[in-house]
Coordinates of C-alpha atoms and ligand atoms in Angstrom, one line a residue:
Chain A
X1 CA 48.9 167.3 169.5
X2 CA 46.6 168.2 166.2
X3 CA 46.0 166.0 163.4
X4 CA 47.2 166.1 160.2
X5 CA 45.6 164.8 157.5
X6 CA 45.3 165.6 153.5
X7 CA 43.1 166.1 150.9
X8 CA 44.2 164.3 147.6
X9 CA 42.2 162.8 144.6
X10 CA 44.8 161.9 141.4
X11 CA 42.6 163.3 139.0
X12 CA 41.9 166.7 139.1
X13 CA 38.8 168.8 138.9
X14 CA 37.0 166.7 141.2
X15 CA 36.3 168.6 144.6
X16 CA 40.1 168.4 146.9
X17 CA 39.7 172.0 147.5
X18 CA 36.2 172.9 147.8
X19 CA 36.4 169.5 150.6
X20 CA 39.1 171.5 152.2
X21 CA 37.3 174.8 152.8
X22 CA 34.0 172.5 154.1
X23 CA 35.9 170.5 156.2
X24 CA 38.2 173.1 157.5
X25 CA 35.3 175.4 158.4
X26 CA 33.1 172.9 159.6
X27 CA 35.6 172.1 162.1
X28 CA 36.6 176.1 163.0
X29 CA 32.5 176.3 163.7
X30 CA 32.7 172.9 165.3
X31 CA 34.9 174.9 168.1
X32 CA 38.3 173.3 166.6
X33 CA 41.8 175.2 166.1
X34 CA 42.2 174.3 162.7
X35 CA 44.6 175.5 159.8
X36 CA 44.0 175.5 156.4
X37 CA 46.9 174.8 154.0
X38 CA 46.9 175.5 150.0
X39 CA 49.4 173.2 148.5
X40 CA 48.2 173.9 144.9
X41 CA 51.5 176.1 144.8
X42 CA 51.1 178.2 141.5
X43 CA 47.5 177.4 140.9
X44 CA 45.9 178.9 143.9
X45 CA 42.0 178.9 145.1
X46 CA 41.2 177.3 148.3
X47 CA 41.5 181.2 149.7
X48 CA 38.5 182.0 147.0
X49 CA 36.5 179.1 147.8
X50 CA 37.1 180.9 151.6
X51 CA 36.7 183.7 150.7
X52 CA 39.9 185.0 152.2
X53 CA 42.1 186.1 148.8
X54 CA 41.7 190.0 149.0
X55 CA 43.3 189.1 153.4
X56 CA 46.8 187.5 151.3
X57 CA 49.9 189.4 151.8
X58 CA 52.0 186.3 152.1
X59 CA 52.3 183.1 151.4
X60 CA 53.4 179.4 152.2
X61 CA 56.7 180.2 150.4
X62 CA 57.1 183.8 152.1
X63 CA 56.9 181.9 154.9
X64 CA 59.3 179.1 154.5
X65 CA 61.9 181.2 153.0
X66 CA 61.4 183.6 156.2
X67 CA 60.2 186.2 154.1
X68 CA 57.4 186.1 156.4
X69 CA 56.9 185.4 160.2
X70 CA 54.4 182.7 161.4
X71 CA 51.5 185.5 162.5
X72 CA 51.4 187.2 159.4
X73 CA 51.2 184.2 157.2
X74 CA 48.4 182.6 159.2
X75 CA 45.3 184.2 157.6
X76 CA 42.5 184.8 160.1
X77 CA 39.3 183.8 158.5
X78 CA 36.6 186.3 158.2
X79 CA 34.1 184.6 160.3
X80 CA 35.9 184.0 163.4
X81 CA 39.2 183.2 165.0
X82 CA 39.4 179.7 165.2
X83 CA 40.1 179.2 161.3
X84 CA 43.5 180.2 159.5
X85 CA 44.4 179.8 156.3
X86 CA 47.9 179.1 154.8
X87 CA 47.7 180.3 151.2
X88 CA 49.8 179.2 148.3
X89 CA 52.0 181.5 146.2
X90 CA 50.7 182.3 142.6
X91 CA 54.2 183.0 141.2
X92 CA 56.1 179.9 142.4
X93 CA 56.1 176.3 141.3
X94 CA 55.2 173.1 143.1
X95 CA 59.1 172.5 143.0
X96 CA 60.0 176.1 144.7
X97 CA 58.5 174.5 148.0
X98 CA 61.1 173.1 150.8
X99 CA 59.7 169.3 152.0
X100 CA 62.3 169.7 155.1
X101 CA 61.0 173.4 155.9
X102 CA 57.5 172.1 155.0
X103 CA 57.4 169.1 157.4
X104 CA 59.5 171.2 159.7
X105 CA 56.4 173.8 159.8
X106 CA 53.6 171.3 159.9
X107 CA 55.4 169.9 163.2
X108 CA 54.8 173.8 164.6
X109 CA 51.2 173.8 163.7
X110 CA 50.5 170.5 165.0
X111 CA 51.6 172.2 168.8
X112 CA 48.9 174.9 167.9
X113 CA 46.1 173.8 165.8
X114 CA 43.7 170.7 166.7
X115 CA 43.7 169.9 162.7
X116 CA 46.2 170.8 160.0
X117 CA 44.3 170.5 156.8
X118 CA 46.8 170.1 153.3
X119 CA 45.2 170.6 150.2
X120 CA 47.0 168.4 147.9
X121 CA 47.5 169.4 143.9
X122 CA 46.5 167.4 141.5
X123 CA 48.4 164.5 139.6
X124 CA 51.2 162.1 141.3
X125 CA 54.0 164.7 141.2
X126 CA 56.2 166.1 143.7
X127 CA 53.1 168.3 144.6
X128 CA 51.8 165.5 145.7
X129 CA 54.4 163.6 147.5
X130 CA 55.2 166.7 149.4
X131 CA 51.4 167.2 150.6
X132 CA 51.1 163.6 152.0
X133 CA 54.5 163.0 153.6
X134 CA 53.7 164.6 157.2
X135 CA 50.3 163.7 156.9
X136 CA 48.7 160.8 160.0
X137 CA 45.6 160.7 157.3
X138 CA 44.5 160.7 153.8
X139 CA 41.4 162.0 152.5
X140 CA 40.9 160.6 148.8
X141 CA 38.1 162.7 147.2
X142 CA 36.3 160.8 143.7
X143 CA 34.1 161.5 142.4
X144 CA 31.4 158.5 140.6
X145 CA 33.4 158.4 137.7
X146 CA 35.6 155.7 136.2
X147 CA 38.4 158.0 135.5
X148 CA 38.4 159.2 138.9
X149 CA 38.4 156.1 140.3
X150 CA 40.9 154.6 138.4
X151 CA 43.1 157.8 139.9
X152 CA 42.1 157.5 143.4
X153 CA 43.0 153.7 142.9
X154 CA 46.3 154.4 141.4
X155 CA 47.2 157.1 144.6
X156 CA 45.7 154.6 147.3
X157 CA 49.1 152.0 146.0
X158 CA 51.6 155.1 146.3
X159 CA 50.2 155.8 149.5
X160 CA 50.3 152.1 150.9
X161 CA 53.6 152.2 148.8
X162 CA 55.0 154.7 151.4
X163 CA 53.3 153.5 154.4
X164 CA 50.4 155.9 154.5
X165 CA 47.6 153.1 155.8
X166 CA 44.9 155.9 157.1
X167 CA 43.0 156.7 153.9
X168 CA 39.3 157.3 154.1
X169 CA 37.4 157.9 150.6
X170 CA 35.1 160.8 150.0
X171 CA 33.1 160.0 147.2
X172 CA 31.9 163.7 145.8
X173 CA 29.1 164.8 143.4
X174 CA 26.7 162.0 143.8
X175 CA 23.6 162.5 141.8
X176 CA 21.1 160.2 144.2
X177 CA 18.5 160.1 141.0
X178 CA 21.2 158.9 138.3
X179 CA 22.5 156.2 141.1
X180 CA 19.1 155.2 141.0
X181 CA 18.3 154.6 137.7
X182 CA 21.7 152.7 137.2
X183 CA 23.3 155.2 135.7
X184 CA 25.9 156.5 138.1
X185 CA 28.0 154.5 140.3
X186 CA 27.2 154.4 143.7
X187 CA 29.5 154.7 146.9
X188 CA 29.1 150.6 147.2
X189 CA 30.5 150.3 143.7
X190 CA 33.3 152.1 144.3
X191 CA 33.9 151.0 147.4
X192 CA 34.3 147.9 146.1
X193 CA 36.9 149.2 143.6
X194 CA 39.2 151.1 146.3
X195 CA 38.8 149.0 149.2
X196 CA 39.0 152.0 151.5
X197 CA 37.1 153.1 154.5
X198 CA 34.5 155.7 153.4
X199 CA 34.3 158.8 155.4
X200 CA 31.6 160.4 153.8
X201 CA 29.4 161.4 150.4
X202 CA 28.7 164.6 149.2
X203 CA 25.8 165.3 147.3
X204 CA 26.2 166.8 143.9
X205 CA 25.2 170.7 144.7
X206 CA 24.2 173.0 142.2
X207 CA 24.4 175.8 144.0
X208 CA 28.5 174.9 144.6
X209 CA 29.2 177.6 142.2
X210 CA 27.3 180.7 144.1
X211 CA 28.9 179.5 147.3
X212 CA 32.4 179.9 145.8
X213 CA 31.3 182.8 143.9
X214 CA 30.2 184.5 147.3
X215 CA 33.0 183.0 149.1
X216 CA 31.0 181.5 151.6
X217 CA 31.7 177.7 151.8
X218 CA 28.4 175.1 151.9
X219 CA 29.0 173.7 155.1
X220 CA 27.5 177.7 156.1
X221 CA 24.1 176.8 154.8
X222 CA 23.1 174.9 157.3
X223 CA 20.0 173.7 156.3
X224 CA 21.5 172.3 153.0
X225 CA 21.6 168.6 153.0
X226 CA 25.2 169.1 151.4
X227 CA 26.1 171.3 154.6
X228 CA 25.0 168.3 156.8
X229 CA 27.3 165.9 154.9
X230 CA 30.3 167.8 155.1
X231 CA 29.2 168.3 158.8
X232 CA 28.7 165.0 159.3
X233 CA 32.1 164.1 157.9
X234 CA 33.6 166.6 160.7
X235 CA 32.3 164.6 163.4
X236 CA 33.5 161.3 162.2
X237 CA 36.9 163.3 162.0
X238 CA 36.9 164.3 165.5
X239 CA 35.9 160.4 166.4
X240 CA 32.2 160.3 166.7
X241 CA 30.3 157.4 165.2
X242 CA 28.0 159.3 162.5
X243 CA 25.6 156.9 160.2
X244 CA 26.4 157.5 156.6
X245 CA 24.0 160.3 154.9
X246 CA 21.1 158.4 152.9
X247 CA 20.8 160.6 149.5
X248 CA 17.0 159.9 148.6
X249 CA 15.9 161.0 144.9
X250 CA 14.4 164.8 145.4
X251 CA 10.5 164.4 145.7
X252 CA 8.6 166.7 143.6
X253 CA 7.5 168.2 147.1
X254 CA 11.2 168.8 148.2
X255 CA 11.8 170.3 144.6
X256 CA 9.0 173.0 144.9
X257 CA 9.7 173.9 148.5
X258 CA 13.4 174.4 147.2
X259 CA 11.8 177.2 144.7
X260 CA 9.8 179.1 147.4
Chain B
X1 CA 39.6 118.2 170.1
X2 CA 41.8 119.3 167.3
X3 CA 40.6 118.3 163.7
X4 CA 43.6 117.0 161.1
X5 CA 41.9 119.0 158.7
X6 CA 39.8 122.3 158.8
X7 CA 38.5 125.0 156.6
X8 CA 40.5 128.2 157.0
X9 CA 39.7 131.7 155.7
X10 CA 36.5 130.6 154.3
X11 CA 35.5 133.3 152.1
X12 CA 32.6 133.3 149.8
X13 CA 34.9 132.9 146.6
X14 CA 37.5 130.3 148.1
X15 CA 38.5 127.5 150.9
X16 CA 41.4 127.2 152.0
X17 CA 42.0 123.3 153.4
X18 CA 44.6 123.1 156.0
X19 CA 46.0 119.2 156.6
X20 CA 47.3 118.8 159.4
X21 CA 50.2 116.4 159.9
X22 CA 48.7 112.6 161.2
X23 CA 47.8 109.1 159.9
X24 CA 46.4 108.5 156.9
X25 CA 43.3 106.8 157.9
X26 CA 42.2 109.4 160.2
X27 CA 42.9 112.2 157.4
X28 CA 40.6 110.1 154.9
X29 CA 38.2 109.5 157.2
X30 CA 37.9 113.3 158.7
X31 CA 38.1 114.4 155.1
X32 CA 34.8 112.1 154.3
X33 CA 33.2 114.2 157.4
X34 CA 34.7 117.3 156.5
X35 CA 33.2 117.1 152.8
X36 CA 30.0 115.6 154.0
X37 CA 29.7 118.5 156.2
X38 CA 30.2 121.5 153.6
X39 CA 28.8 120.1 150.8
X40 CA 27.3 122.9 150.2
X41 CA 30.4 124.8 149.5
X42 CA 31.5 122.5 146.7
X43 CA 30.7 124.9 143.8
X44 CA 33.6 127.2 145.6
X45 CA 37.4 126.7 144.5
X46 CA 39.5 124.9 146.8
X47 CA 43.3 125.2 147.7
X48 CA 45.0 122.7 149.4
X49 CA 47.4 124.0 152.3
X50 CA 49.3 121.2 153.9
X51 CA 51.4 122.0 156.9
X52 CA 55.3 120.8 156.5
X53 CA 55.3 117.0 156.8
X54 CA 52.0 116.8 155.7
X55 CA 52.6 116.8 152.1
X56 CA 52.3 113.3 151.6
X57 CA 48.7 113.8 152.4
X58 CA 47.4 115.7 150.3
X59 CA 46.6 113.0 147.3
X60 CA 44.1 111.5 149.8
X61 CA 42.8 114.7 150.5
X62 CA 42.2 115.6 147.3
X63 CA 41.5 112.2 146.1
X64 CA 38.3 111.9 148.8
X65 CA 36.8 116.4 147.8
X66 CA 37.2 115.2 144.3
X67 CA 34.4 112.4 145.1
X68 CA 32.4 114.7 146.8
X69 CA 32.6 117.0 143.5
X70 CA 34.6 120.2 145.0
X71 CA 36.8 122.1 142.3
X72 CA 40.5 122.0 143.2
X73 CA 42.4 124.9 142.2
X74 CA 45.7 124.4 143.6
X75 CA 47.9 123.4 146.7
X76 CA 49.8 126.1 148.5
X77 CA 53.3 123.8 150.0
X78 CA 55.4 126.2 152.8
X79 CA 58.3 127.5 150.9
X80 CA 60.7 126.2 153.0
X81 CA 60.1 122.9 153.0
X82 CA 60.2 122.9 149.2
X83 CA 63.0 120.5 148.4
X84 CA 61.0 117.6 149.9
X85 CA 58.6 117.7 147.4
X86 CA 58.7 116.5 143.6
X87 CA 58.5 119.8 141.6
X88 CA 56.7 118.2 138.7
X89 CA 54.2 116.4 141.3
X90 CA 52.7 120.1 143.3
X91 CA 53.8 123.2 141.9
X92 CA 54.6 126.0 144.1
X93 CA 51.9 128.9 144.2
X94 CA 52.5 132.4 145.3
X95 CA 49.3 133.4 147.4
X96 CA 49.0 137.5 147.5
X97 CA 46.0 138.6 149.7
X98 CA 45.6 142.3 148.5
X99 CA 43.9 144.7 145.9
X100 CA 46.0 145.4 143.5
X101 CA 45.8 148.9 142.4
X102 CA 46.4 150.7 139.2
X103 CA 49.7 151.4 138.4
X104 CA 51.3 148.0 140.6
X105 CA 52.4 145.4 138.6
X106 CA 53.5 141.8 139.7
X107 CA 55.7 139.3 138.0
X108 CA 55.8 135.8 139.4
X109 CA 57.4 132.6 138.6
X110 CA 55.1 129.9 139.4
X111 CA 51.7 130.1 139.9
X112 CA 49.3 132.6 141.5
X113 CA 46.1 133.5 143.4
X114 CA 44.9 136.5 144.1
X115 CA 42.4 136.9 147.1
X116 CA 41.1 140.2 146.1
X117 CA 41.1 142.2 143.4
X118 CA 43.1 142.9 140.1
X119 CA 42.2 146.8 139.7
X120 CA 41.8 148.4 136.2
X121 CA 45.5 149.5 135.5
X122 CA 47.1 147.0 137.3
X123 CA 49.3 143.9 136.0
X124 CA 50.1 140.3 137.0
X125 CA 52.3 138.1 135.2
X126 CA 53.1 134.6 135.9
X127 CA 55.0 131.9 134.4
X128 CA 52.4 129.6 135.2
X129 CA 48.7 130.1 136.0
X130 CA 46.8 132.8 137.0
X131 CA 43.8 132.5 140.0
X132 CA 41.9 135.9 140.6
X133 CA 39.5 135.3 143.2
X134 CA 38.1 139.1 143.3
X135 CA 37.1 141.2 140.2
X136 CA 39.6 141.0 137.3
X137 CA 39.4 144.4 135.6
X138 CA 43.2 144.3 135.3
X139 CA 45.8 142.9 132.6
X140 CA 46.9 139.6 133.5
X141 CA 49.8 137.2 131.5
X142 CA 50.0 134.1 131.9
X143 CA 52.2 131.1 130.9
X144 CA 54.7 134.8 130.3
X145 CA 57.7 132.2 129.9
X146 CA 55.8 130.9 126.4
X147 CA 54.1 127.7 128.7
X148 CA 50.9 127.5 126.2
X149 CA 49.3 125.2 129.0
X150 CA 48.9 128.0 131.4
X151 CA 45.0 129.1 131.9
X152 CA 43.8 132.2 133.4
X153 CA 40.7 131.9 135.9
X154 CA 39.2 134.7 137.1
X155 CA 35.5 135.0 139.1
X156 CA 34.3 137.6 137.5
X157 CA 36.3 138.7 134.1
X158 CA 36.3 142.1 133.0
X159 CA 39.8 142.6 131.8
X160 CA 40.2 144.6 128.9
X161 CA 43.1 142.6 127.4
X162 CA 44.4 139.0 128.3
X163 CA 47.6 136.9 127.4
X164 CA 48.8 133.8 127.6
X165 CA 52.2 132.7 126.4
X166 CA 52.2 134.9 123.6
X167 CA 49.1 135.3 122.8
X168 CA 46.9 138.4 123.1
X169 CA 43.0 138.4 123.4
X170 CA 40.8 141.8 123.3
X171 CA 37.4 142.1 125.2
X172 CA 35.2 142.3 123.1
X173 CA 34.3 146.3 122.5
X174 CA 30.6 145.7 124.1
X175 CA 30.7 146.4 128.2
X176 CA 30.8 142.5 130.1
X177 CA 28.3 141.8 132.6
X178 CA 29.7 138.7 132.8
X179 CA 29.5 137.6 136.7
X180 CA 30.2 133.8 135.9
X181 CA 33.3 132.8 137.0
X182 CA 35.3 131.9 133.5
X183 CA 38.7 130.1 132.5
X184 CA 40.9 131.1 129.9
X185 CA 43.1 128.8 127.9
X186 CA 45.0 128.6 124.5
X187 CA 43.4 125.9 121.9
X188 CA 45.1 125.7 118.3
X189 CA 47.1 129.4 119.2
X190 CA 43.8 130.8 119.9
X191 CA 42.9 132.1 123.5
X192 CA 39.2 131.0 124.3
X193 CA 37.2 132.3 127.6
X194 CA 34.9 129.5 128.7
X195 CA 32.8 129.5 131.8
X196 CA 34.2 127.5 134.5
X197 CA 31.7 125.1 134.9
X198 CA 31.5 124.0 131.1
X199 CA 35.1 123.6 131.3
X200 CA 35.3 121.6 134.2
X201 CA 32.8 119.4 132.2
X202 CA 35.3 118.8 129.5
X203 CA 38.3 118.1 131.6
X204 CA 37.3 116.2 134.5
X205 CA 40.7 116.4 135.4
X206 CA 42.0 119.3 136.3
X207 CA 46.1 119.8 135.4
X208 CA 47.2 122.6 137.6
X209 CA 49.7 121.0 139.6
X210 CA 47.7 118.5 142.4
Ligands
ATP301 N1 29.6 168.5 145.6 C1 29.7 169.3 144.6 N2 28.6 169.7 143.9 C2 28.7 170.5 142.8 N3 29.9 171.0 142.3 C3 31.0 170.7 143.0 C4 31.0 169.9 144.1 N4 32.3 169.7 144.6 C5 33.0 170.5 143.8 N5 32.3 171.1 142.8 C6 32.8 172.0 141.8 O1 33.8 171.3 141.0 C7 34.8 172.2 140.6 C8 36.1 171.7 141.0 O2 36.2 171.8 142.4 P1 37.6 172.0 143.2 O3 38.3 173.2 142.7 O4 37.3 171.9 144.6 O5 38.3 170.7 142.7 P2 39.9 170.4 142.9 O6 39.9 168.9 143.0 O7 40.4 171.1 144.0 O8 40.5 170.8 141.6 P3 42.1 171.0 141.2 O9 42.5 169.6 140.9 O10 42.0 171.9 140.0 O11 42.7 171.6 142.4 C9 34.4 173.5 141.2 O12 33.7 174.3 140.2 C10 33.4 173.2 142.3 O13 32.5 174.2 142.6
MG302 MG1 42.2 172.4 144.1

């Protein structure tokens, strides 16, 4: 039997789907069966940060309203066969989408795939509600911000709220030099604030934007300490006791090397 | 050996004091021991839990940590056992041991303590007083039934807005680094935020309830 678990944040903007690719990839390389799902229905783009949008002929509501069989809405990553990708309609709304024929599906893929990964849209909407309710696990994604926080706080009580208790924090876009200097939050502080188990931090990545550009999802560059977390964050996933990622400050070294 | 009074859920902000039911003499003489022994700890707030039938304790209990200077905060009496006891003598206090999170509000009658934190976003109001023994980044009402005696103590105060009875105090527009722990209180219709030490100077006596 797979897992299922989602991506969610509150506030939006701050990294759900770009986690999803990582995570969903890492995993596929990792040797897993795993299916990607786009629950952003109407505002589309996990299938760009894949990679995958030109392979779309249909989608999650094709495929629910048996426009579409199974095979053909499973999208078969371009790098190998253990990744598919369930891509959201452009033309619908969050409401078009079926929670019985949803949870109904994710029971299928959960027979097939190792992990079933949901990536939630923003807010506290249906949307939302419908991405968490099969889910075994919640990933809340903040990132060192107050206004994040304050939404990933506000989701964590709708979750307990409906009996959702496995919810790990990813705290995204950490800037090791600001946390230093006192001006960013770090993971403690917000642990502190959300009370959650942390699965992982991500570094903030300026090169984020070529990888979605190119389609070709961090967690590729494998030398990048930004591929490591996500890696990392795969492991603990599939059970393995992984030491959380120490983000030093860049030494002037590191920052010159990065240049060659 | 089984004590007739022992510390439970010691955390760093609070004690909990469980009495046990037994004789008096042994109570006052283990609570001697027991305050002698944790001395240290006296600078922490205390709550009293009595077990049912042990009620008629607690006045000795609290009589004998008072002399050894720890800061009582309350007494937490088993709801169901309620009627025995004199309403005006120990009042009733709801303990809720959780973060509350944006967005969750609680409204109780009676008094409160909150082991954990009040979460910017979040609400609490109580008819009587208000404990928060995490961070307090939350709104919190107390006295809401217009009881102008009700205080508001929190460990570490960063609430943008307080109230008590119905009265409404701002924080100040300048970030708090406060990390003291603080009591709020209405004097002349005026809410004032005092640290908890200088107010435990001026009332020696503390009127919560014990
Ligand atoms: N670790 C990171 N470092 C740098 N940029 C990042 C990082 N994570 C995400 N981003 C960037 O932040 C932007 C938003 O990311 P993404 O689309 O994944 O967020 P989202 O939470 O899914 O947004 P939405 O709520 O709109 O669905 C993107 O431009 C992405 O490249
Ligand atoms: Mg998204």
């Amino acid at each position: 039997m797979g897992k299922i678990y989602t991506i969610t944040s509150g506030k939006g903007g701050v990294g759900k789907s770009t986690t999803t690719a990582n995570l969903a990839l890492g995993m596929a390389i990792a040797g897993k069966k795993v299916v990607a799902i786009d629950l952003d229905i109407g505002l589309r783009n996990l299938d760009m940060i894949l990679g995958l949008e030109n392979r779309i002929v249909y989608n999650i509501i094709d495929l629910l309203e048996g426009r579409a069989k199974l095979n053909s809405a499973l999208i078969r990553d371009k790098r190998g066969d253990n990744l598919k990708l369930l891509a959201a309609s452009q033309t619908n709304s969050k409401e078009d989408l079926s929670k019985e024929k949803f949870l109904d599906l994710l029971n299928l893929l959960k027979e097939q795939f190792d992990f079933v990964f949901i990536d939630s849209p923003a807010g506290i909407e249906t949307g939302f509600s419908n991405a968490f309710a099969g889910a075994e696990g919640v990933i809340i994604v903040a990132t060192p911000e107050i206004s994040s926080i304050r939404d990933a706080d506000r989701v964590v009580g709708i979750l307990e709220a409906n009996g959702k208790h496995n919810i790990s924090l990813i705290v995204n876009r950490i800037k090791p030099e600001m946390v230093k200097k006192g001006e960013m939050m770090s993971q403690d502080d917000i642990l502190q604030i959300l009370a959650i188990d942390l699965l992982g931090i991500v570094p903030d990545d300026p090169k984020m934007i070529e990888y979605t550009n190119k389609g070709e999802p961090a967690v590729l560059d494998k030398i990048s300490v930004t591929a490591n977390a996500y890696i990392n964050i795969t492991r603990r996933l599939m059970g393995e006791d992984v030491p959380q990622l120490e983000l030093k400050p860049k030494s002037f070294l590191r920052k010159l090397f990065e240049r060659l | 050996m089984s004590n007739a009074i022992e510390a439970k859920g010691k955390s760093i902000v609070c004690f909990e004091i469980v009495v046990h039911k037994d004789d008096m003499k042994k109570i006052e003489k283990e609570t001697v021991r027991f305050a002698k022994n944790t001395k240290i700890f006296n600078t922490r707030p205390v709550i009293i839990k009595p077990d049912s039938g042990a009620e008629n304790l607690v006045p000795i209990v609290t009589e004998n940590l008072k002399k050894f200077g720890f800061h009582l905060i309350g007494c937490q009496i088993k709801q169901q056992h309620s009627e025995s006891v004199s309403k005006t003598e120990k009042r009733e206090i709801t303990a809720v041991h959780k973060t509350i999170r944006s967005g969750q509000s609680y409204e109780i009658d009676g008094d409160m303590v909150l082991f954990g934190n009040l979460n910017s976003g979040a609400e609490i109001k109580a008819t009587g007083n208000i404990v928060i023994l995490g961070s307090n980044s939350g709104i919190v009402h107390a006295g809401a039934d217009g009881d102008e005696s009700a205080v508001i103590f929190s460990m570490k105060l960063l609430s943008p807005q307080i109230r008590i009875a119905d009265k409404v105090a701002r924080a100040p527009r300048e970030n708090r680094v406060e990390t003291e722990p603080e009591i709020a209180f209405l004097s002349s219709s005026t809410i004032i935020v005092q640290s908890y030490n200088d107010w435990l100077i001026r009332n020696e006596k503390l009127n919560l309830g014990i």
